[in-house]
Amino acid sequence: MVMPPSAPMVMSARTLIQAIRQHGNSGTSIEPATTPIPMLMTDRGAWRLMLHANVFIANTQQQANSPRNRDAFFSTNWIMPMAERNFGANGRGGELTLRTMFSIEPATVGDRNYPELFQQGETAYGNPIVDGQHPHDFFMEVAALYDLPLSPHTLLSFYGAPIGDPAIGPTAYPHRQSASEDPIAALGHHQQDSTHIAFNVLTGGLTYRIARIEFSGFHGGEPDEHRWAFQPSPNGHAIDSYSTRLTISPTPDLTGQYSIAHITSPEALYPGENQQRQTASVMYHHTFHSKPRHNPGAQGSASGTWDSTAPTGKPSPPRDSMNMQNMPGMTMPSTQQGSATHAPPPMHMVPDPRTDLATTFLWGRARSLTDNSKENSYLAEALLRFASTNYLWTRLENAGRSNELLLTPGTPLPPDFIETPIGHVAAYTLGYDHDLPFGRHLLIAPGAQLTIYSTPEALRPIYGNTPTAETLFIRLRLH
């Protein structure tokens, strides 16, 4: 499939069910239906093949008024190949999606973690990571997804993954639009979405119109440090944890979720400690202006409008949307309202936005089931794209931290160490980057961001009052 150079297009959706069927996020998580998904896409017989990727090459200077200062050159990255096909006449047999996700961070993140002040979670060389973020596994996801339409407004879904993302939280930070230009992990990662790489995930979901309920079973132990293979966690790989998530999408621009999980022994250094994790989030995306289509007469927003008075109860189609049934090389099942086949609605392509806004508001809590200690984290993110190629973003966080931060980085846990909450760290980030085309399907964006931290009183003797972090990077993206 070839698009005219003057008309860059991205995948988008108009309903919750359409957004689910695109499977452009991690696991079975969902962003607002209008969120653009840049992908390379083609047909091979009955299969639709897609490729999505994001790469950061970064240098960060993490600066505290203490020996906690640290800088590093590293790369965070992932690539996601997908294949989809329909079964049965007009898709009445459902749709199968095969999806993998890979990262070479085990090679591009030195010392088994990159610098990030106040960050905690997992281990490096058998010691707790303090002031650093671990790399992702080479296999971030290996999954099969099956969607079966039961009616024009009802979808039954199944997800199975030896490595994948159970139904906890919103879309994980490496994959959500509001964080797509930020090369650094959220401080609240281990209260919010650290389960996005879990072993032996099974999820079932039922969607009706604007609501979806999901249930997952999975292995709760986080991956160990051997990140190149299907290495089990220190306590094996059995399904020993479970979660449930409710997602509501009242308009194409808005999605909210609440999830709760029982996680068995997530941290290798605390093998007897189980957790209850809760998250709640609201995500909003809106397109204000779109790039013009090849047809110079096309006008309007790519986001569409939600028409609750329409006889079908569906959102009205975006005026700039493109039905992929009519595109060369794209053979999609047709769907008519009330059709007995219950075939899925066709996939839609829309002009790449010139100006759009993506936001996420997120709360996460990890509660120890051993001593009932709690760590809460709060996050607000916003990404504004303007004049087609410019991105301005902010991330505001307030994250509970533990007394692990009192330890010297790179040293073992002391004997009989008991982890307890020690206070909340605030972080304020502002960043900018600018797209430059490189060839036909690659965008390169040089950028920079600044983070200012506010230290809780118990940690000020170590970090000072307001440590800072400066990050320069180049971002590469397929489109």
Short mmCIF file of C-alpha atoms in Angstrom, two decimals:
data_model
loop_
_atom_site.label_atom_id
_atom_site.label_comp_id
_atom_site.label_asym_id
_atom_site.label_seq_id
_atom_site.Cartn_x
_atom_site.Cartn_y
_atom_site.Cartn_z
CA MET A 1 0.00 0.00 0.00
CA VAL A 2 1.52 3.31 -1.09
CA MET A 3 0.26 6.70 0.05
CA PRO A 4 0.98 9.91 -1.89
CA PRO A 5 3.79 11.85 -0.24
CA SER A 6 1.44 14.81 0.18
CA ALA A 7 -1.04 12.73 2.14
CA PRO A 8 0.60 10.95 5.12
CA MET A 9 -1.97 8.67 6.74
CA VAL A 10 -2.25 6.85 10.08
CA MET A 11 -4.59 4.23 11.51
CA SER A 12 -7.41 5.59 13.65
CA ALA A 13 -10.80 4.41 14.89
CA ARG A 14 -14.28 5.72 15.62
CA THR A 15 -15.57 3.33 18.28
CA LEU A 16 -14.22 1.36 21.23
CA ILE A 17 -14.66 -1.92 19.32
CA GLN A 18 -12.73 -0.58 16.33
CA ALA A 19 -9.93 0.60 18.62
CA ILE A 20 -9.73 -2.83 20.24
CA ARG A 21 -9.51 -4.58 16.88
CA GLN A 22 -6.57 -2.45 15.78
CA HIS A 23 -4.40 -3.91 18.61
CA GLY A 24 -1.93 -1.06 18.29
CA ASN A 25 -1.11 -0.88 22.01
CA SER A 26 0.54 -3.14 24.57
CA GLY A 27 -1.42 -6.22 25.58
CA THR A 28 -5.15 -5.56 25.39
CA SER A 29 -4.93 -1.98 26.66
CA ILE A 30 -6.80 0.79 24.86
CA GLU A 31 -6.21 4.47 24.19
CA PRO A 32 -8.96 6.80 22.91
CA ALA A 33 -10.26 5.63 19.55
CA THR A 34 -9.08 8.77 17.73
CA THR A 35 -5.45 8.28 18.82
CA PRO A 36 -3.36 8.01 15.63
CA ILE A 37 -1.23 4.89 15.16
CA PRO A 38 1.67 5.33 12.71
CA MET A 39 2.44 1.99 11.04
CA LEU A 40 3.81 0.50 7.87
CA MET A 41 1.09 -1.71 6.40
CA THR A 42 0.63 -4.07 3.45
CA ASP A 43 -1.39 -7.09 2.28
CA ARG A 44 -0.01 -10.60 1.69
CA GLY A 45 -2.83 -12.84 0.56
CA ALA A 46 -5.37 -13.12 3.38
CA TRP A 47 -3.01 -11.48 5.88
CA ARG A 48 -2.59 -7.83 6.75
CA LEU A 49 0.99 -7.15 7.84
CA MET A 50 1.93 -4.16 10.01
CA LEU A 51 5.10 -2.79 11.57
CA HIS A 52 5.39 -0.18 14.31
CA ALA A 53 8.63 0.99 15.96
CA ASN A 54 10.09 3.66 18.23
CA VAL A 55 13.78 4.26 19.07
CA PHE A 56 15.48 6.83 21.33
CA ILE A 57 19.23 7.44 21.34
CA ALA A 58 19.81 9.54 24.44
CA ASN A 59 22.30 11.10 26.80
CA THR A 60 21.09 12.06 30.26
CA GLN A 61 22.76 14.06 33.02
CA GLN A 62 21.15 13.27 36.39
CA GLN A 63 22.40 15.89 38.81
CA ALA A 64 22.01 15.92 42.59
CA ASN A 65 23.97 17.78 45.22
CA SER A 66 25.70 14.54 46.18
CA PRO A 67 27.54 11.50 44.78
CA ARG A 68 24.19 10.41 43.28
CA ASN A 69 25.17 12.41 40.17
CA ARG A 70 25.28 10.14 37.15
CA ASP A 71 25.24 10.43 33.37
CA ALA A 72 25.04 7.90 30.57
CA PHE A 73 24.61 7.41 26.83
CA PHE A 74 21.97 4.77 26.08
CA SER A 75 19.07 3.76 23.85
CA THR A 76 15.51 2.79 24.70
CA ASN A 77 13.70 1.09 21.84
CA TRP A 78 11.07 -1.36 20.64
CA ILE A 79 9.73 -2.74 17.36
CA MET A 80 6.33 -4.41 16.93
CA PRO A 81 5.50 -6.64 13.91
CA MET A 82 1.85 -7.74 13.55
CA ALA A 83 -0.15 -10.01 11.26
CA GLU A 84 -3.97 -10.15 11.09
CA ARG A 85 -6.50 -12.16 9.12
CA ASN A 86 -10.25 -12.78 9.12
CA PHE A 87 -11.95 -16.17 9.16
CA GLY A 88 -15.23 -17.23 7.59
CA ALA A 89 -17.34 -15.50 4.99
CA ASN A 90 -17.39 -11.74 5.57
CA GLY A 91 -15.39 -12.22 8.75
CA ARG A 92 -18.13 -14.04 10.65
CA GLY A 93 -15.53 -16.46 12.04
CA GLY A 94 -13.67 -13.66 13.82
CA GLU A 95 -10.18 -12.27 13.44
CA LEU A 96 -6.80 -13.62 14.51
CA THR A 97 -3.92 -11.27 15.33
CA LEU A 98 -0.36 -12.49 15.84
CA ARG A 99 1.87 -9.89 17.45
CA THR A 100 5.42 -9.74 18.72
CA MET A 101 7.43 -6.95 20.28
CA PHE A 102 11.20 -6.85 20.60
CA SER A 103 13.72 -4.54 22.25
CA ILE A 104 17.51 -4.53 22.05
CA GLU A 105 17.78 -2.59 25.32
CA PRO A 106 19.76 -5.47 26.89
CA ALA A 107 22.56 -4.34 24.54
CA THR A 108 21.88 -0.58 24.43
CA VAL A 109 21.42 0.08 28.18
CA GLY A 110 24.76 -0.33 29.94
CA ASP A 111 25.27 -1.60 33.50
CA ARG A 112 21.80 -3.18 33.35
CA ASN A 113 20.12 0.18 34.10
CA TYR A 114 20.23 3.76 32.87
CA PRO A 115 20.38 6.77 35.24
CA GLU A 116 17.14 8.14 36.65
CA LEU A 117 17.17 9.83 40.04
CA PHE A 118 14.71 8.40 42.60
CA GLN A 119 13.77 5.45 40.37
CA GLN A 120 13.43 1.99 41.97
CA GLY A 121 12.45 -1.52 40.96
CA GLU A 122 14.04 -4.86 39.93
CA THR A 123 17.74 -5.66 40.22
CA ALA A 124 21.12 -5.21 38.52
CA TYR A 125 23.88 -7.76 39.26
CA GLY A 126 21.72 -9.12 42.08
CA ASN A 127 21.48 -5.77 43.87
CA PRO A 128 18.47 -3.45 44.08
CA ILE A 129 18.36 -0.77 41.39
CA VAL A 130 18.62 2.62 43.06
CA ASP A 131 18.43 5.79 40.93
CA GLY A 132 18.10 3.80 37.73
CA GLN A 133 15.64 2.22 35.29
CA HIS A 134 16.09 -1.39 34.16
CA PRO A 135 16.11 -2.31 30.44
CA HIS A 136 13.24 -4.20 28.89
CA ASP A 137 13.57 -7.82 27.80
CA PHE A 138 14.45 -8.68 24.20
CA PHE A 139 11.07 -10.45 24.01
CA MET A 140 8.66 -7.76 25.22
CA GLU A 141 5.64 -9.63 23.87
CA VAL A 142 4.82 -12.81 21.98
CA ALA A 143 1.05 -13.03 21.72
CA ALA A 144 -1.99 -14.27 19.85
CA LEU A 145 -5.29 -12.37 19.98
CA TYR A 146 -8.67 -13.55 18.74
CA ASP A 147 -11.73 -11.32 18.37
CA LEU A 148 -15.19 -12.71 17.71
CA PRO A 149 -18.07 -10.29 16.95
CA LEU A 150 -21.25 -11.55 18.63
CA SER A 151 -23.39 -8.71 17.32
CA PRO A 152 -22.81 -5.31 15.69
CA HIS A 153 -22.18 -3.87 19.18
CA THR A 154 -20.69 -6.85 21.05
CA LEU A 155 -17.18 -8.28 20.85
CA LEU A 156 -15.69 -11.30 22.61
CA SER A 157 -11.88 -11.25 22.83
CA PHE A 158 -9.14 -13.66 23.92
CA TYR A 159 -5.43 -13.01 24.47
CA GLY A 160 -2.71 -15.57 25.12
CA ALA A 161 0.97 -14.73 25.56
CA PRO A 162 3.96 -16.62 26.94
CA ILE A 163 5.27 -13.06 27.39
CA GLY A 164 2.73 -10.28 27.40
CA ASP A 165 0.69 -7.66 29.19
CA PRO A 166 -2.23 -8.60 31.49
CA ALA A 167 -5.27 -6.42 32.10
CA ILE A 168 -3.72 -3.96 34.57
CA GLY A 169 -3.57 -0.22 34.14
CA PRO A 170 -3.72 1.89 30.99
CA THR A 171 -1.40 1.48 28.02
CA ALA A 172 2.15 1.16 29.39
CA TYR A 173 4.31 4.28 29.17
CA PRO A 174 6.54 3.11 26.24
CA HIS A 175 3.45 2.78 24.04
CA ARG A 176 0.99 5.50 25.02
CA GLN A 177 0.69 8.59 22.87
CA SER A 178 1.05 11.12 25.70
CA ALA A 179 4.49 9.66 26.58
CA SER A 180 5.63 8.86 23.04
CA GLU A 181 8.28 11.62 22.88
CA ASP A 182 9.74 11.05 26.38
CA PRO A 183 12.75 8.67 26.45
CA ILE A 184 12.74 8.28 30.25
CA ALA A 185 10.50 5.96 32.29
CA ALA A 186 7.80 7.31 34.56
CA LEU A 187 8.82 7.29 38.25
CA GLY A 188 5.55 5.54 39.10
CA HIS A 189 6.21 2.68 36.67
CA HIS A 190 6.22 0.01 39.40
CA GLN A 191 2.93 1.20 40.87
CA GLN A 192 1.25 1.70 37.49
CA ASP A 193 2.26 -0.50 34.55
CA SER A 194 5.35 -2.60 35.31
CA THR A 195 3.37 -5.77 34.53
CA HIS A 196 3.45 -4.96 30.81
CA ILE A 197 6.11 -7.70 30.49
CA ALA A 198 4.75 -10.73 32.35
CA PHE A 199 4.96 -14.48 31.80
CA ASN A 200 2.10 -16.77 30.72
CA VAL A 201 -0.71 -14.28 30.33
CA LEU A 202 -4.28 -15.37 29.57
CA THR A 203 -6.96 -12.69 29.18
CA GLY A 204 -10.62 -12.81 28.23
CA GLY A 205 -12.67 -9.70 27.50
CA LEU A 206 -16.23 -8.77 26.61
CA THR A 207 -17.07 -5.41 25.01
CA TYR A 208 -20.54 -3.94 24.59
CA ARG A 209 -20.80 -0.54 22.92
CA ILE A 210 -18.77 1.83 25.16
CA ALA A 211 -17.78 -0.60 27.96
CA ARG A 212 -15.34 -3.48 28.27
CA ILE A 213 -14.62 -5.90 31.13
CA GLU A 214 -11.50 -8.11 31.17
CA PHE A 215 -10.05 -10.83 33.38
CA SER A 216 -6.43 -12.02 33.34
CA GLY A 217 -4.37 -14.79 34.87
CA PHE A 218 -0.58 -14.46 34.71
CA HIS A 219 2.71 -15.14 36.48
CA GLY A 220 3.38 -12.34 38.96
CA GLY A 221 7.19 -12.51 39.23
CA GLU A 222 8.98 -9.83 37.22
CA PRO A 223 11.58 -10.97 34.66
CA ASP A 224 15.08 -11.62 35.94
CA GLU A 225 18.26 -10.01 34.62
CA HIS A 226 18.81 -12.56 31.82
CA ARG A 227 16.90 -10.47 29.31
CA TRP A 228 17.77 -12.10 25.98
CA ALA A 229 15.67 -15.28 26.31
CA PHE A 230 12.42 -16.67 27.71
CA GLN A 231 14.00 -16.83 31.15
CA PRO A 232 11.55 -17.60 33.99
CA SER A 233 11.45 -15.39 37.05
CA PRO A 234 13.23 -16.68 40.20
CA ASN A 235 10.01 -18.36 41.38
CA GLY A 236 9.19 -20.11 38.11
CA HIS A 237 6.55 -19.33 35.53
CA ALA A 238 3.21 -20.74 36.77
CA ILE A 239 0.05 -18.65 36.56
CA ASP A 240 -0.28 -17.45 40.15
CA SER A 241 -1.71 -13.93 39.86
CA TYR A 242 -4.92 -12.40 38.53
CA SER A 243 -6.44 -9.07 37.59
CA THR A 244 -9.59 -7.45 36.28
CA ARG A 245 -10.06 -4.21 34.38
CA LEU A 246 -13.11 -2.14 33.45
CA THR A 247 -12.71 0.23 30.49
CA ILE A 248 -15.24 2.91 29.53
CA SER A 249 -15.05 4.98 26.33
CA PRO A 250 -18.03 7.36 26.22
CA THR A 251 -16.70 9.26 23.18
CA PRO A 252 -14.03 8.53 20.55
CA ASP A 253 -11.75 11.09 22.26
CA LEU A 254 -12.05 9.79 25.82
CA THR A 255 -11.18 6.52 27.59
CA GLY A 256 -11.04 5.66 31.28
CA GLN A 257 -10.16 2.49 33.13
CA TYR A 258 -10.03 1.03 36.63
CA SER A 259 -8.09 -2.15 37.37
CA ILE A 260 -7.20 -4.22 40.41
CA ALA A 261 -4.75 -7.12 40.67
CA HIS A 262 -3.36 -9.65 43.12
CA ILE A 263 0.32 -10.13 42.22
CA THR A 264 2.30 -12.99 43.73
CA SER A 265 5.93 -12.19 44.62
CA PRO A 266 6.63 -9.53 41.98
CA GLU A 267 10.08 -8.49 43.30
CA ALA A 268 12.94 -11.02 43.35
CA LEU A 269 14.52 -9.44 46.45
CA TYR A 270 11.30 -9.89 48.45
CA PRO A 271 10.16 -13.39 47.44
CA GLY A 272 7.62 -13.79 50.24
CA GLU A 273 5.85 -10.50 49.64
CA ASN A 274 2.68 -10.40 47.56
CA GLN A 275 1.01 -7.20 46.35
CA GLN A 276 -2.37 -5.78 45.62
CA ARG A 277 -2.16 -3.22 42.84
CA GLN A 278 -4.85 -0.76 41.83
CA THR A 279 -4.84 1.76 39.01
CA ALA A 280 -7.30 4.30 37.63
CA SER A 281 -6.74 6.51 34.61
CA VAL A 282 -8.38 8.86 32.16
CA MET A 283 -6.92 9.37 28.68
CA TYR A 284 -8.00 12.08 26.24
CA HIS A 285 -7.01 12.66 22.62
CA HIS A 286 -8.29 15.28 20.23
CA THR A 287 -7.29 16.25 16.70
CA PHE A 288 -7.66 19.96 16.01
CA HIS A 289 -6.27 20.04 12.46
CA SER A 290 -5.18 17.32 10.04
CA LYS A 291 -2.74 17.33 7.17
CA PRO A 292 -4.53 17.74 3.84
CA ARG A 293 -5.35 14.64 1.85
CA HIS A 294 -4.20 14.11 -1.71
CA ASN A 295 -7.66 15.40 -2.65
CA PRO A 296 -7.24 19.18 -2.19
CA GLY A 297 -10.96 19.61 -1.57
CA ALA A 298 -10.93 17.51 1.60
CA GLN A 299 -11.47 19.47 4.79
CA GLY A 300 -12.27 18.87 8.42
CA SER A 301 -10.96 17.11 11.48
CA ALA A 302 -9.76 13.52 11.50
CA SER A 303 -11.15 12.93 14.93
CA GLY A 304 -14.79 12.63 13.94
CA THR A 305 -17.77 13.38 16.16
CA TRP A 306 -19.88 11.22 18.40
CA ASP A 307 -23.46 11.30 17.15
CA SER A 308 -25.66 9.84 19.86
CA THR A 309 -28.78 10.68 17.86
CA ALA A 310 -27.80 8.68 14.79
CA PRO A 311 -29.99 5.61 14.22
CA THR A 312 -27.03 3.26 14.52
CA GLY A 313 -25.66 4.85 17.70
CA LYS A 314 -22.24 4.95 16.02
CA PRO A 315 -19.97 7.96 15.71
CA SER A 316 -20.27 9.79 12.46
CA PRO A 317 -17.32 9.10 10.17
CA PRO A 318 -14.51 11.62 10.07
CA ARG A 319 -14.74 13.69 6.93
CA ASP A 320 -11.12 12.97 6.13
CA SER A 321 -11.31 9.26 6.91
CA MET A 322 -10.52 6.67 4.29
CA ASN A 323 -12.36 3.35 4.14
CA MET A 324 -9.66 0.80 3.54
CA GLN A 325 -12.04 -1.43 1.59
CA ASN A 326 -11.63 0.98 -1.29
CA MET A 327 -7.84 1.15 -1.15
CA PRO A 328 -5.69 -0.85 -3.59
CA GLY A 329 -4.24 -3.90 -1.91
CA MET A 330 -6.51 -3.67 1.13
CA THR A 331 -9.34 -6.21 1.16
CA MET A 332 -11.54 -5.74 4.22
CA PRO A 333 -14.89 -7.39 4.95
CA SER A 334 -17.83 -5.12 4.31
CA THR A 335 -20.26 -4.43 7.12
CA GLN A 336 -23.81 -3.20 7.04
CA GLN A 337 -25.75 -2.26 10.12
CA GLY A 338 -27.78 -5.22 11.30
CA SER A 339 -25.94 -7.68 9.10
CA ALA A 340 -26.38 -11.24 10.27
CA THR A 341 -22.68 -11.87 9.79
CA HIS A 342 -21.76 -9.50 12.62
CA ALA A 343 -18.60 -8.69 10.67
CA PRO A 344 -16.27 -6.11 12.15
CA PRO A 345 -16.36 -2.55 10.87
CA PRO A 346 -13.65 -1.79 8.30
CA MET A 347 -10.34 -0.34 9.38
CA HIS A 348 -9.95 3.38 8.72
CA MET A 349 -7.01 5.52 7.73
CA VAL A 350 -7.05 9.25 8.46
CA PRO A 351 -4.67 12.09 7.63
CA ASP A 352 -1.79 12.40 10.06
CA PRO A 353 -2.71 15.22 12.46
CA ARG A 354 -1.13 18.64 12.10
CA THR A 355 -2.30 19.67 15.56
CA ASP A 356 -3.48 17.24 18.21
CA LEU A 357 -3.38 16.80 21.97
CA ALA A 358 -2.95 13.57 23.97
CA THR A 359 -3.24 13.52 27.76
CA THR A 360 -3.12 10.89 30.50
CA PHE A 361 -4.11 11.23 34.16
CA LEU A 362 -3.10 8.18 36.16
CA TRP A 363 -3.16 6.91 39.73
CA GLY A 364 -1.43 3.73 40.81
CA ARG A 365 -1.10 2.05 44.20
CA ALA A 366 1.00 -0.92 45.30
CA ARG A 367 -0.01 -2.35 48.69
CA SER A 368 2.09 -5.00 50.42
CA LEU A 369 -0.05 -7.91 51.61
CA THR A 370 2.66 -8.70 54.19
CA ASP A 371 2.70 -5.48 56.24
CA ASN A 372 -0.07 -3.42 54.55
CA SER A 373 2.39 -0.66 53.59
CA LYS A 374 1.27 1.40 50.58
CA GLU A 375 2.98 3.41 47.88
CA ASN A 376 0.83 5.70 45.74
CA SER A 377 1.87 7.45 42.56
CA TYR A 378 0.15 10.17 40.56
CA LEU A 379 0.92 11.19 36.98
CA ALA A 380 -0.33 13.83 34.54
CA GLU A 381 1.07 13.80 30.99
CA ALA A 382 0.28 15.97 27.98
CA LEU A 383 1.71 15.90 24.47
CA LEU A 384 0.87 18.68 21.98
CA ARG A 385 1.81 18.24 18.33
CA PHE A 386 1.62 21.49 16.36
CA ALA A 387 2.54 22.64 12.84
CA SER A 388 2.77 18.94 11.87
CA THR A 389 6.36 18.35 12.98
CA ASN A 390 6.71 19.96 16.43
CA TYR A 391 6.08 18.18 19.74
CA LEU A 392 5.85 19.85 23.15
CA TRP A 393 5.19 17.72 26.21
CA THR A 394 5.11 17.70 29.97
CA ARG A 395 5.03 15.01 32.61
CA LEU A 396 4.10 15.86 36.20
CA GLU A 397 4.56 13.17 38.86
CA ASN A 398 4.23 12.61 42.56
CA ALA A 399 5.49 9.13 43.43
CA GLY A 400 5.84 7.30 46.71
CA ARG A 401 9.37 6.03 47.38
CA SER A 402 10.83 3.55 49.86
CA ASN A 403 13.87 3.43 52.14
CA GLU A 404 15.78 1.53 49.42
CA LEU A 405 16.84 5.01 48.26
CA LEU A 406 18.89 5.33 51.46
CA LEU A 407 21.13 2.49 50.23
CA THR A 408 24.30 3.12 48.25
CA PRO A 409 23.57 2.34 44.58
CA GLY A 410 25.08 -0.95 43.43
CA THR A 411 25.27 -2.53 46.90
CA PRO A 412 23.35 -5.56 48.24
CA LEU A 413 20.40 -5.33 50.59
CA PRO A 414 21.63 -5.32 54.22
CA PRO A 415 20.75 -8.38 56.30
CA ASP A 416 17.18 -8.28 57.67
CA PHE A 417 16.39 -5.17 55.59
CA ILE A 418 12.68 -4.31 55.66
CA GLU A 419 11.40 -2.05 52.89
CA THR A 420 9.11 0.74 54.11
CA PRO A 421 7.71 3.95 52.53
CA ILE A 422 9.86 7.03 53.13
CA GLY A 423 8.05 9.88 51.33
CA HIS A 424 6.90 11.23 47.98
CA VAL A 425 9.12 12.62 45.22
CA ALA A 426 7.71 15.20 42.82
CA ALA A 427 9.09 15.47 39.28
CA TYR A 428 8.30 18.16 36.69
CA THR A 429 9.37 17.52 33.10
CA LEU A 430 9.16 19.72 30.00
CA GLY A 431 10.44 18.67 26.58
CA TYR A 432 10.46 19.48 22.87
CA ASP A 433 11.45 17.73 19.65
CA HIS A 434 11.02 18.29 15.92
CA ASP A 435 10.39 15.75 13.15
CA LEU A 436 12.72 15.61 10.16
CA PRO A 437 11.91 13.17 7.32
CA PHE A 438 14.66 10.69 6.47
CA GLY A 439 13.72 8.65 3.46
CA ARG A 440 10.20 7.57 2.75
CA HIS A 441 9.18 5.80 5.97
CA LEU A 442 11.40 7.17 8.73
CA LEU A 443 11.11 10.28 10.89
CA ILE A 444 14.07 11.52 12.93
CA ALA A 445 13.45 14.00 15.73
CA PRO A 446 16.24 15.68 17.71
CA GLY A 447 14.97 16.81 21.09
CA ALA A 448 15.67 17.76 24.68
CA GLN A 449 13.91 17.71 28.02
CA LEU A 450 14.48 19.08 31.51
CA THR A 451 13.26 17.50 34.75
CA ILE A 452 13.26 19.24 38.13
CA TYR A 453 12.71 17.09 41.22
CA SER A 454 11.39 18.04 44.64
CA THR A 455 12.92 15.87 47.36
CA PRO A 456 11.07 14.66 50.47
CA GLU A 457 12.64 15.77 53.74
CA ALA A 458 13.99 12.32 54.65
CA LEU A 459 16.07 12.20 51.43
CA ARG A 460 17.36 15.80 51.30
CA PRO A 461 20.67 15.03 53.05
CA ILE A 462 21.43 12.63 50.16
CA TYR A 463 19.93 14.37 47.11
CA GLY A 464 19.59 18.03 48.05
CA ASN A 465 16.32 19.95 47.72
CA THR A 466 15.89 20.20 43.93
CA PRO A 467 17.98 17.79 41.83
CA THR A 468 17.68 18.13 38.05
CA ALA A 469 18.01 15.98 34.96
CA GLU A 470 18.83 17.13 31.45
CA THR A 471 18.36 14.74 28.52
CA LEU A 472 19.36 15.22 24.89
CA PHE A 473 18.17 12.64 22.39
CA ILE A 474 17.29 11.65 18.85
CA ARG A 475 14.03 9.81 18.30
CA LEU A 476 13.45 7.55 15.26
CA ARG A 477 9.98 6.37 14.21
CA LEU A 478 8.51 4.42 11.31
CA HIS A 479 5.55 6.05 9.56
#
